CSV table of C-alpha atoms and ligand atoms in Angstrom, one decimal:
chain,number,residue,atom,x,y,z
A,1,UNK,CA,0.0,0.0,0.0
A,2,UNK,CA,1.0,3.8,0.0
A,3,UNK,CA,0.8,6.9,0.9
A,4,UNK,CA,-2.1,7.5,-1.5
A,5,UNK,CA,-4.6,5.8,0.6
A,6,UNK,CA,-5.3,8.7,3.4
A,7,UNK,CA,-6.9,7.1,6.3
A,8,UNK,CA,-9.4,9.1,9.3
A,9,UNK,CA,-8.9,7.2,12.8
A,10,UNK,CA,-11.4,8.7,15.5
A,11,UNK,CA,-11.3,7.6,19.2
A,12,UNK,CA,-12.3,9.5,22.2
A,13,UNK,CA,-8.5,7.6,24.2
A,14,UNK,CA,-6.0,9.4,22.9
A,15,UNK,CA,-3.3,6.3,23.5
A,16,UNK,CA,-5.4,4.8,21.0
A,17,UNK,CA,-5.1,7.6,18.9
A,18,UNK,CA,-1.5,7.4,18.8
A,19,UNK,CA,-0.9,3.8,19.2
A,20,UNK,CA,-2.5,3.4,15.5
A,21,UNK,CA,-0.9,6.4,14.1
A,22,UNK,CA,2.6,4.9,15.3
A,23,UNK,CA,1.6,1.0,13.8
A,24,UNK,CA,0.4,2.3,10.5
A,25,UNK,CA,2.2,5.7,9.7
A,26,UNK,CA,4.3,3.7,7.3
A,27,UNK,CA,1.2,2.1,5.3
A,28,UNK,CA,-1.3,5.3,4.7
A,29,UNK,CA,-1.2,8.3,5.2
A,30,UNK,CA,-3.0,8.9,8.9
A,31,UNK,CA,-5.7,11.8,10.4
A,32,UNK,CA,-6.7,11.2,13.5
A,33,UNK,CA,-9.2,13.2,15.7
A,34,UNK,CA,-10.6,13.0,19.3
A,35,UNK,CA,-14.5,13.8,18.6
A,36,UNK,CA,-16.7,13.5,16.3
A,37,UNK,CA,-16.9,17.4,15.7
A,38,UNK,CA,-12.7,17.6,14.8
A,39,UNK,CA,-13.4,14.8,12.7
A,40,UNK,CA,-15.8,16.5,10.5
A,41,UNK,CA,-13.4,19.1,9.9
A,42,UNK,CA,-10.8,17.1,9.2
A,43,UNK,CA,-13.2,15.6,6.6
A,44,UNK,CA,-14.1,19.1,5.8
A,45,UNK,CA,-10.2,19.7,5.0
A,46,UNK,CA,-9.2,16.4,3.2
A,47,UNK,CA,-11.3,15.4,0.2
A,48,UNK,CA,-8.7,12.3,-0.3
A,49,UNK,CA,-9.5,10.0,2.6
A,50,UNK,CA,-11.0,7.0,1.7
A,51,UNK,CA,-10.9,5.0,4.5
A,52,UNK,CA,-12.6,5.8,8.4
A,53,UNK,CA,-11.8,4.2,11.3
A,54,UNK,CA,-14.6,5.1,14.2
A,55,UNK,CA,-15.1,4.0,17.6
A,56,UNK,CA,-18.6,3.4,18.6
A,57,UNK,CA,-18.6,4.5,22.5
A,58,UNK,CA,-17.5,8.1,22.6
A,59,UNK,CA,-19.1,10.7,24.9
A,60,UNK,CA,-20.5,13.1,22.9
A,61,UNK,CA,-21.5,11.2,19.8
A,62,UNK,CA,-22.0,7.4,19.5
A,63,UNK,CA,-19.5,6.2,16.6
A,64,UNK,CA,-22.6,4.8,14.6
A,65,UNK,CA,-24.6,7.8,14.9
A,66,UNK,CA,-21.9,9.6,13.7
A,67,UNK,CA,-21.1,7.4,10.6
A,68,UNK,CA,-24.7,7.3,9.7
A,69,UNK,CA,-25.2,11.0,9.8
A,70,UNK,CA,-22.2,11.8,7.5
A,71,UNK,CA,-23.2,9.1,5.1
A,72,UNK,CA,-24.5,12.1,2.9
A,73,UNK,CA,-22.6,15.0,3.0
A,74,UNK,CA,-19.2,11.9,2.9
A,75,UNK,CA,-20.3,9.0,1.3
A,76,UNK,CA,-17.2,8.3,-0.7
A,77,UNK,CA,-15.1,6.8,2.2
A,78,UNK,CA,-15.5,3.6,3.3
A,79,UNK,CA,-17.0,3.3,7.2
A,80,UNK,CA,-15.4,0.7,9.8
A,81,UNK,CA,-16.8,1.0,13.3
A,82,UNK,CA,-14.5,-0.4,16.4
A,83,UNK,CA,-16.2,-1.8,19.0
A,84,UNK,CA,-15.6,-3.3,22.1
A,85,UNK,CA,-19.2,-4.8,22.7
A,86,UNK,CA,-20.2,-7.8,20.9
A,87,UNK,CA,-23.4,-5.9,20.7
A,88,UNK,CA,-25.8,-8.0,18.2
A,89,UNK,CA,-28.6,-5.2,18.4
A,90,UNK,CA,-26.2,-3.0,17.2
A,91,UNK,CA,-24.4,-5.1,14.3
A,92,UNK,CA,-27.7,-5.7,13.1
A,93,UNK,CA,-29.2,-2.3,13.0
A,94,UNK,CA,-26.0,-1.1,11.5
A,95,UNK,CA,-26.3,-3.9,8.5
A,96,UNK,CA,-29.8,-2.5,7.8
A,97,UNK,CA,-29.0,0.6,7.7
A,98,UNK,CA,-26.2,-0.4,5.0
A,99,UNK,CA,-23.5,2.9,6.7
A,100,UNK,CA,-21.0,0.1,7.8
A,101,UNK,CA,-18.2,-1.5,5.5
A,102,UNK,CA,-17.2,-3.3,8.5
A,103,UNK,CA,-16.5,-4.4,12.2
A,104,UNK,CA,-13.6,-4.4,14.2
A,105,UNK,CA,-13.7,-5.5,17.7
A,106,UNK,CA,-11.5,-3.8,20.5
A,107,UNK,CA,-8.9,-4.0,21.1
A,108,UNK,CA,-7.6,-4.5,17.6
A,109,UNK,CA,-5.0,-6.4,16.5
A,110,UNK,CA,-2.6,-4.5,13.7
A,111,UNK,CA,-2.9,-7.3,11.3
A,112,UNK,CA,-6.9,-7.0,11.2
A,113,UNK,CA,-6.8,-3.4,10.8
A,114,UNK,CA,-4.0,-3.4,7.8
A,115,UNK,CA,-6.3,-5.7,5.6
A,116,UNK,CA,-9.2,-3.8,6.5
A,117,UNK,CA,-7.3,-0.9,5.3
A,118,UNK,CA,-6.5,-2.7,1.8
A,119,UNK,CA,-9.9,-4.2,1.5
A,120,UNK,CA,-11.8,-1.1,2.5
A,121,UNK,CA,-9.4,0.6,0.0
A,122,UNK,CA,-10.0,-1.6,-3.0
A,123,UNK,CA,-13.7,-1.3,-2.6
A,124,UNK,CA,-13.3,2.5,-2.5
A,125,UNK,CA,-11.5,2.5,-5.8
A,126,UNK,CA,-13.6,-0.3,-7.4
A,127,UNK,CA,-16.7,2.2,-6.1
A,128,UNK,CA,-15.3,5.4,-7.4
A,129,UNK,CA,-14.6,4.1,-10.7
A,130,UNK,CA,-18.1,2.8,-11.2
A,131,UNK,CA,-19.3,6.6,-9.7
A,132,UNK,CA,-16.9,7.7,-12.3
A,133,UNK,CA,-18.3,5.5,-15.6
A,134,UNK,CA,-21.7,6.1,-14.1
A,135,UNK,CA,-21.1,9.8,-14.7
A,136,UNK,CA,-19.1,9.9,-18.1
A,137,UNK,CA,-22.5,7.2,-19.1
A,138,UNK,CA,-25.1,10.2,-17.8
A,139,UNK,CA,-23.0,12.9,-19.8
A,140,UNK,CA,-22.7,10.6,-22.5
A,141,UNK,CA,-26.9,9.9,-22.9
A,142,UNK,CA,-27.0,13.7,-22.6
A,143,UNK,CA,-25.0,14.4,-25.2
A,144,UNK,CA,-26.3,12.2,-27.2
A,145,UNK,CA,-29.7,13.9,-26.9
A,146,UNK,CA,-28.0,17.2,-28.0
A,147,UNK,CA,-26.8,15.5,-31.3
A,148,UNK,CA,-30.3,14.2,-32.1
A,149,UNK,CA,-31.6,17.9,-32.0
A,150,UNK,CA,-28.7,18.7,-33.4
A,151,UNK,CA,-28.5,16.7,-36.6
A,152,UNK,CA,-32.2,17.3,-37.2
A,153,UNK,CA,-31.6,21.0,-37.7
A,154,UNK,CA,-27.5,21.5,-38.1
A,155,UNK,CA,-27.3,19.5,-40.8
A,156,UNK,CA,-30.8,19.2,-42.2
A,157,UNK,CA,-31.3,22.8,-42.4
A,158,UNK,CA,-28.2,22.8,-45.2
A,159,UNK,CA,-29.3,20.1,-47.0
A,160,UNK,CA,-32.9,21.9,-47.1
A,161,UNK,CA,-31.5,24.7,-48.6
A,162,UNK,CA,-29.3,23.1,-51.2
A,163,UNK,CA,-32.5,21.0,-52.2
A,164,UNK,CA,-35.0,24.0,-52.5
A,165,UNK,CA,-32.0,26.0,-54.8
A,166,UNK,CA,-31.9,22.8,-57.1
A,167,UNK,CA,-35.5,22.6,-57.5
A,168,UNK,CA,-35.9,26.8,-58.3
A,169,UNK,CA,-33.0,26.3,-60.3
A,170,UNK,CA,-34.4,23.6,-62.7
A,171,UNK,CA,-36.9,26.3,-63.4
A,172,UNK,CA,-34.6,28.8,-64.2
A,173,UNK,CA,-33.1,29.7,-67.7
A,174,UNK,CA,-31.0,32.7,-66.9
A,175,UNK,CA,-27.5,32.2,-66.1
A,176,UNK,CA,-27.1,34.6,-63.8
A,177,UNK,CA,-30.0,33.4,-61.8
A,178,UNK,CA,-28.5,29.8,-61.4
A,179,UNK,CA,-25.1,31.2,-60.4
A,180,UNK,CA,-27.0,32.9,-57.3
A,181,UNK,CA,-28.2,29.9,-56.9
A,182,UNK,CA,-25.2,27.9,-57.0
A,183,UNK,CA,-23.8,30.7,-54.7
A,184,UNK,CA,-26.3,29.9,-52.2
A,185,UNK,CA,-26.0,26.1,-52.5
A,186,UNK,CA,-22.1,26.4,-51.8
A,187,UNK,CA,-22.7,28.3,-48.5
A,188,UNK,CA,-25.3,25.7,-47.7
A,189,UNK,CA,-22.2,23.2,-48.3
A,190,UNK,CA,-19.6,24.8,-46.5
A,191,UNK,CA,-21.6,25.0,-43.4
A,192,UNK,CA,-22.4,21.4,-43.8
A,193,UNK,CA,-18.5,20.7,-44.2
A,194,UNK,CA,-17.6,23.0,-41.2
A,195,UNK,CA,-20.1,20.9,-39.3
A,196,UNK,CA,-18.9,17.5,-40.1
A,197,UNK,CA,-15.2,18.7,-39.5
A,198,UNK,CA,-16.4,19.5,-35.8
A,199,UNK,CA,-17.6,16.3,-35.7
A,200,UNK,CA,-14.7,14.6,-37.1
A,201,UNK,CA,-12.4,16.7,-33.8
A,202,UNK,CA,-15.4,15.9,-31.5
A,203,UNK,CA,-14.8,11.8,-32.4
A,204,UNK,CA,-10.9,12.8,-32.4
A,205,UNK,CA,-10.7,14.3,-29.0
A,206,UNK,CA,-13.1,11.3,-27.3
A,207,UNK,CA,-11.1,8.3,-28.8
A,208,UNK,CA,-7.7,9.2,-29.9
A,209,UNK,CA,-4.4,8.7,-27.8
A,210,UNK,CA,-2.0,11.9,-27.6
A,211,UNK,CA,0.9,11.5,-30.8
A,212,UNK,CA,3.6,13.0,-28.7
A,213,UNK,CA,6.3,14.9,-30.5
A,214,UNK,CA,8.7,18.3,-30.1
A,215,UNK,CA,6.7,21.3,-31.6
A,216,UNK,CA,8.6,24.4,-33.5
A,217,UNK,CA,6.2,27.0,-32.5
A,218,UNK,CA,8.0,29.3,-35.0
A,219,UNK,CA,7.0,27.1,-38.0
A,220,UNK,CA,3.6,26.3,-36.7
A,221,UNK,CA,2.7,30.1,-36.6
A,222,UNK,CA,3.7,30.4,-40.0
A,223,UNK,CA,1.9,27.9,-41.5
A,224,UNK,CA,-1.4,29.7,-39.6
A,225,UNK,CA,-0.5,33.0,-40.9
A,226,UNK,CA,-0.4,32.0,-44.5
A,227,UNK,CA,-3.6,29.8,-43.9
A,228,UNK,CA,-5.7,32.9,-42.3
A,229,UNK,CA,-4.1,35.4,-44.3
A,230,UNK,CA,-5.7,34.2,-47.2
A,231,UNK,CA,-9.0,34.8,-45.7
A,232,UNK,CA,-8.0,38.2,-44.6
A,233,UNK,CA,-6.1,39.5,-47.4
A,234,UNK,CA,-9.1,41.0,-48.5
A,235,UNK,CA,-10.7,42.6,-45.5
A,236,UNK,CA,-9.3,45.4,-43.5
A,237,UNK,CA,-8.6,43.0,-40.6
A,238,UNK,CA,-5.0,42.7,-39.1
A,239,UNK,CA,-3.8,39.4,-38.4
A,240,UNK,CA,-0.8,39.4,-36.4
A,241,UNK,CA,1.3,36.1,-34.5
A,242,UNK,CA,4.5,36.6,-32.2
A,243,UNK,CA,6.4,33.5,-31.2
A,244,UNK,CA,8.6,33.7,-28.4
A,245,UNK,CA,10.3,29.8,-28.0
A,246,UNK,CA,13.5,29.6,-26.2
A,247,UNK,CA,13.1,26.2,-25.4
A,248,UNK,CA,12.2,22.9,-26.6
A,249,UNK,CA,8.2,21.7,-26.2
A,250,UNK,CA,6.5,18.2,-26.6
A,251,UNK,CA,2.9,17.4,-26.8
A,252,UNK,CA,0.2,16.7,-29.0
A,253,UNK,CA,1.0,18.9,-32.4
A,254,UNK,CA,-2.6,18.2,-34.2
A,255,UNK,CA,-4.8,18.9,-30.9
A,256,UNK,CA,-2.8,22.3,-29.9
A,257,UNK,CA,-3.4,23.2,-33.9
A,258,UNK,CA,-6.9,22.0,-33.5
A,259,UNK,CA,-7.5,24.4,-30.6
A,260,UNK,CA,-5.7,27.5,-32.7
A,261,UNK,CA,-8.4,26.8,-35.7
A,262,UNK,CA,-10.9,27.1,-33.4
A,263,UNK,CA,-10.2,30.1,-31.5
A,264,UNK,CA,-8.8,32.2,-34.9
A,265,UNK,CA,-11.9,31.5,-36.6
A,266,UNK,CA,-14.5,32.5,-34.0
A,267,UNK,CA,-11.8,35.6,-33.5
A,268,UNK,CA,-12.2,36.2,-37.1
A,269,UNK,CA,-16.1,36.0,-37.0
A,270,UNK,CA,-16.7,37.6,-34.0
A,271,UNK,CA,-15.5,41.4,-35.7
A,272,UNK,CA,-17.2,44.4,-34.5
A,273,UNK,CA,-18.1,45.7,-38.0
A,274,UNK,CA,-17.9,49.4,-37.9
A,275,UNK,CA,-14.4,48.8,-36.0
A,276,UNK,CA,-11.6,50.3,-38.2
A,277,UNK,CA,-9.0,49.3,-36.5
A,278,UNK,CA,-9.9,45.5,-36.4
A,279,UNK,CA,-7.5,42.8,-35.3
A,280,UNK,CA,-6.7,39.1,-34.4
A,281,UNK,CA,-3.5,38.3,-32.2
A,282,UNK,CA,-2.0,35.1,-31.8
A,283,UNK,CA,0.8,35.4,-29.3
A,284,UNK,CA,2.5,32.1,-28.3
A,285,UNK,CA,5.3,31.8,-25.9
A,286,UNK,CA,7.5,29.0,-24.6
A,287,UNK,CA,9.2,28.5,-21.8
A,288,UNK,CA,10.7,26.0,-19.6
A,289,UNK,CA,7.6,23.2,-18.4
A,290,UNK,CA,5.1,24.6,-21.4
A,291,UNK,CA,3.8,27.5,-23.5
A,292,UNK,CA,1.5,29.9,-22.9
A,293,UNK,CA,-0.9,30.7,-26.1
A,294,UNK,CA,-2.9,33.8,-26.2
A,295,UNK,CA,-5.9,34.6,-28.5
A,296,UNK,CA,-6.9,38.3,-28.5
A,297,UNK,CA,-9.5,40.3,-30.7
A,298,UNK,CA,-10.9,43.6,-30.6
A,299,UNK,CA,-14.6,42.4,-31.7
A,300,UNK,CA,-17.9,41.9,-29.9
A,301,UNK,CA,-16.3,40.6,-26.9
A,302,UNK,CA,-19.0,38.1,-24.8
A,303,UNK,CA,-21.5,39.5,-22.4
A,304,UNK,CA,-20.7,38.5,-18.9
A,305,UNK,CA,-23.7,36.0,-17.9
A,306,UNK,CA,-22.9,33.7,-21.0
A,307,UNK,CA,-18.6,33.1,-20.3
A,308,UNK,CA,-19.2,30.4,-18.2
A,309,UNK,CA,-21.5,28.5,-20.8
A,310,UNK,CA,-19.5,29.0,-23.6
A,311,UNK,CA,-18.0,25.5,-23.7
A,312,UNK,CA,-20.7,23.5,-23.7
A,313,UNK,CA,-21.7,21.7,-26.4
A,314,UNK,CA,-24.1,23.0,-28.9
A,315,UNK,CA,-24.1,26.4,-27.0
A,316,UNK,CA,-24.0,29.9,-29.2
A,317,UNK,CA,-24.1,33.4,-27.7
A,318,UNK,CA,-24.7,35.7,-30.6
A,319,UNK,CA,-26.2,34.8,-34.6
A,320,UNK,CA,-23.3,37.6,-35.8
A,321,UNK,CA,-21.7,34.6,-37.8
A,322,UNK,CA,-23.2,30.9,-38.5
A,323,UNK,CA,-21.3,28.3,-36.5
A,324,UNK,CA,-22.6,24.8,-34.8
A,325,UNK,CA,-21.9,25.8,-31.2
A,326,UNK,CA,-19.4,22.6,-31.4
A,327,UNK,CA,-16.0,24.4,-31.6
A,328,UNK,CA,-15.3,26.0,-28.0
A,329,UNK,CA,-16.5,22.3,-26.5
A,330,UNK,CA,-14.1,20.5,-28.6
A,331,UNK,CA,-11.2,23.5,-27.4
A,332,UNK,CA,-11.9,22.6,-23.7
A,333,UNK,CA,-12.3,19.0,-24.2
A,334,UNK,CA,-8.7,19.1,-25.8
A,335,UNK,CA,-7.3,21.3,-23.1
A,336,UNK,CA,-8.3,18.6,-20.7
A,337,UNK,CA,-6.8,16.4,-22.7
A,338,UNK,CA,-3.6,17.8,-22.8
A,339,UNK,CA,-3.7,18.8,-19.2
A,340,UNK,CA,-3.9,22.0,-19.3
A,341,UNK,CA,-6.2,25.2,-18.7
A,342,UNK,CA,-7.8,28.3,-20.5
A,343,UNK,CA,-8.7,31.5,-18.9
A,344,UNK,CA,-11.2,34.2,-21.1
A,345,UNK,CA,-10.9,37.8,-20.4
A,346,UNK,CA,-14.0,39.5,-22.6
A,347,UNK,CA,-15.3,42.7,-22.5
A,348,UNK,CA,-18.6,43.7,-24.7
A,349,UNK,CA,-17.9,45.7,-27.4
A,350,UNK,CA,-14.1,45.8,-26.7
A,351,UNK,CA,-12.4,42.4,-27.3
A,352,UNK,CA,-11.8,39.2,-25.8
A,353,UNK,CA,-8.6,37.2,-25.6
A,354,UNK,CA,-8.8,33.5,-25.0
A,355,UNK,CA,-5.2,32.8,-22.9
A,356,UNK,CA,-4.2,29.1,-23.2
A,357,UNK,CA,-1.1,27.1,-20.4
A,358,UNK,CA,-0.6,23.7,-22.1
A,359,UNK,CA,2.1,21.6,-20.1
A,360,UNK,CA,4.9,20.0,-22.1
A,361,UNK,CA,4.8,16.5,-21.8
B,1,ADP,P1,-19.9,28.9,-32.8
B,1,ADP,O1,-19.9,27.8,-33.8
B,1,ADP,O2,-21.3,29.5,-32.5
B,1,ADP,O3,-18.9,29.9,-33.1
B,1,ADP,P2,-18.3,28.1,-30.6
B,1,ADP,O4,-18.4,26.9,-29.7
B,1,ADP,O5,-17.0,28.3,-31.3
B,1,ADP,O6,-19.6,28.1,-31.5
B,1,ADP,O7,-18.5,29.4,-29.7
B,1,ADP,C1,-19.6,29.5,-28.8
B,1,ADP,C2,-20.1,30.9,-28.7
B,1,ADP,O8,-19.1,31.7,-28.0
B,1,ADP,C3,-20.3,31.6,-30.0
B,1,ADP,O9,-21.6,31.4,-30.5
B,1,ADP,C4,-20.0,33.1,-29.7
B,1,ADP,O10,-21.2,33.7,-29.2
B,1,ADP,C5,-19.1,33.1,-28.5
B,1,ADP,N1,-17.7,33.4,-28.9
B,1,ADP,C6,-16.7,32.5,-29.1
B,1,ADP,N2,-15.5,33.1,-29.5
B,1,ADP,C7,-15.8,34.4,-29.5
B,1,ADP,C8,-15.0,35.7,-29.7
B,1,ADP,N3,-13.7,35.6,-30.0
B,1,ADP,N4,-15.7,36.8,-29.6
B,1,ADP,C9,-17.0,36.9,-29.3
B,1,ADP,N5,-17.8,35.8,-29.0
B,1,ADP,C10,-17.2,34.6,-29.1
């Protein structure tokens, strides 16, 4: 066993009290407390203990009183009441009420109490796995609820639309007429294609294992100015990057580009039109233990009450632009994926700047 497994050991005697924290200091990690009351803070203070340790006859607070009142706002550790009473009442009422892992019967013995430590602590992980799979399963059936609505309007809408201009433009003889249409049909497609390439990162993210490798940040900005500045060639938006790598940095290359073509874009779309002065930043800068990447943009900025739901899935906070609400979900599920974290400072009407900390690996 190690330190990992934090163990919670209340008794009322304090030679008790140290007595186990001397036989077991080298196996777990020990808390120990002399009432109920210092053992809820401790609780309180140490999210990480799985195991508790109680005596049942303490003055203020009999030990199965206390482990069945917690059972709610603590149920992840695992409960195991001491007692010296052979008290079959009491066993029997603590089996019902199901708040009991466990016996032990005082005094212990040290061998008892270290495999009740590695049993207790097996059933905690085997429990908080399944807590764990039974939560990724509920976010999982939500999603997939999302993506029904979603691919009923997403991508039928697009497919309406390229239908309907086939249908007016069988009717038409005039070539200019068709062109409009076939202009309409093509940004019917692209939004379609836009879509299933959001998809394709969505599936990416969720299945794929990280492709290590050392990044040149200097060549990967390069290839994303000549990318965007053909988009922006013709518009009076400035699109600027500034690489600062003095080191060497390792990690997933095609997720940390998938997050850039996510947050340029959205950058891009996001303009304040009657700005002049318009502009997209892309500063990225290295240093030793990971790089720092920073988004900026003078455009509509995001109105306070809608940062925090920004990353989930299917959300959009203005029509300014089309999009499919799946881009910023798939940037934050790839920043968890490469262990890392993104801040957003946004001000309406100003600018926002997405500021990124990826870890090298
Ligand atoms: P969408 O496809 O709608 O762009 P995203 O998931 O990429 O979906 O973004 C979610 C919402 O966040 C957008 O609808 C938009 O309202 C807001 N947003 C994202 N980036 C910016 C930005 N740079 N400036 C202003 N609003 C933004």
């Amino acid at each position: 066993m190690d330190k990992e497994v934090e163990v919670l050991y209340i008794d009322d005697e304090i030679n008790n009290l140290i007595s186990f924290k001397a036989n077991f200091r080298y196996t777990c990690t020990i808390h120990i407390a002399q009432s109920t009351v210092e053992a809820e803070e401790i609780l309180n203070n140490n999210s990480n203990i799985r195991v508790i340790f109680c005596d049942h006859k303490m003055p203020n607070e009999l030990g199965i009183d206390f482990l069945n009142r917690i059972k709610f706002s603590f149920p992840a550790p695992i409960r195991i009441l001491l007692t010296a009473y052979a008290d079959m009442e009491l066993l029997v009422d603590s089996i019902n009420k199901g708040n009991i892992y466990r016996f032990i019967r005082k005094p212990w013995v040290n061998e008892e109490i270290t495999s009740a430590i590695i049993e207790a602590n097996k059933f905690y992980l085997t429990t908080s796995l399944l807590d764990k799979r039974n939560q990724e399963l509920e976010q999982a059936y939500r999603e997939l609820d999302k993506f029904a609505y979603s691919v009923s309007h997403d991508l039928r809408d697009p497919l309406v639309g390229v239908l309907s201009a086939i249908n007016l433009a069988r009717e038409f003889e005039d070539l200019d007429e068709i062109y409009a249409l076939l202009d309409l049909m093509r940004t019917s497609v692209l939004k379609l294609d836009a879509y299933i390439d959001s998809l394709k990162d969505y599936y990416l993210l969720r299945r794929g294992d990280l492709k290590l490798e050392e990044i040149n940040f200097y060549d990967l900005a390069t290839d994303i100015e000549s990318f965007y500045k053909i988009y922006t060639s013709t518009t009076p938006l400035v699109f600027e990057t500034n690489v600062d790598q003095v080191t060497t940095f390792k990690n997933d290359k095609s997720i940390i580009e998938l997050i850039i073509h996510n947050l340029i874009p959205n950058a891009i779309k996001y303009q304040r039109v009657a700005e002049e002065n318009q502009f997209v930043k892309l500063d990225i800068k290295v240093e030793k233990g990971g790089v720092t990447i920073r988004v900026e943009d003078n455009g509509i900025g995001i109105p306070e009450e809608q940062i925090e739901h920004i990353f989930r899935l299917f959300y959009r906070a203005s029509n300014q632009a089309q999009g499919s609400g799946l881009g910023l979900y798939n940037v934050k599920n790839a920043i968890v994926k490469l262990n890392g974290d993104i801040k957003i400072e946004s001000n309406q009407d100003k600018g926002t700047v997405f500021i990124l900390s990826i870890p090298s690996k």
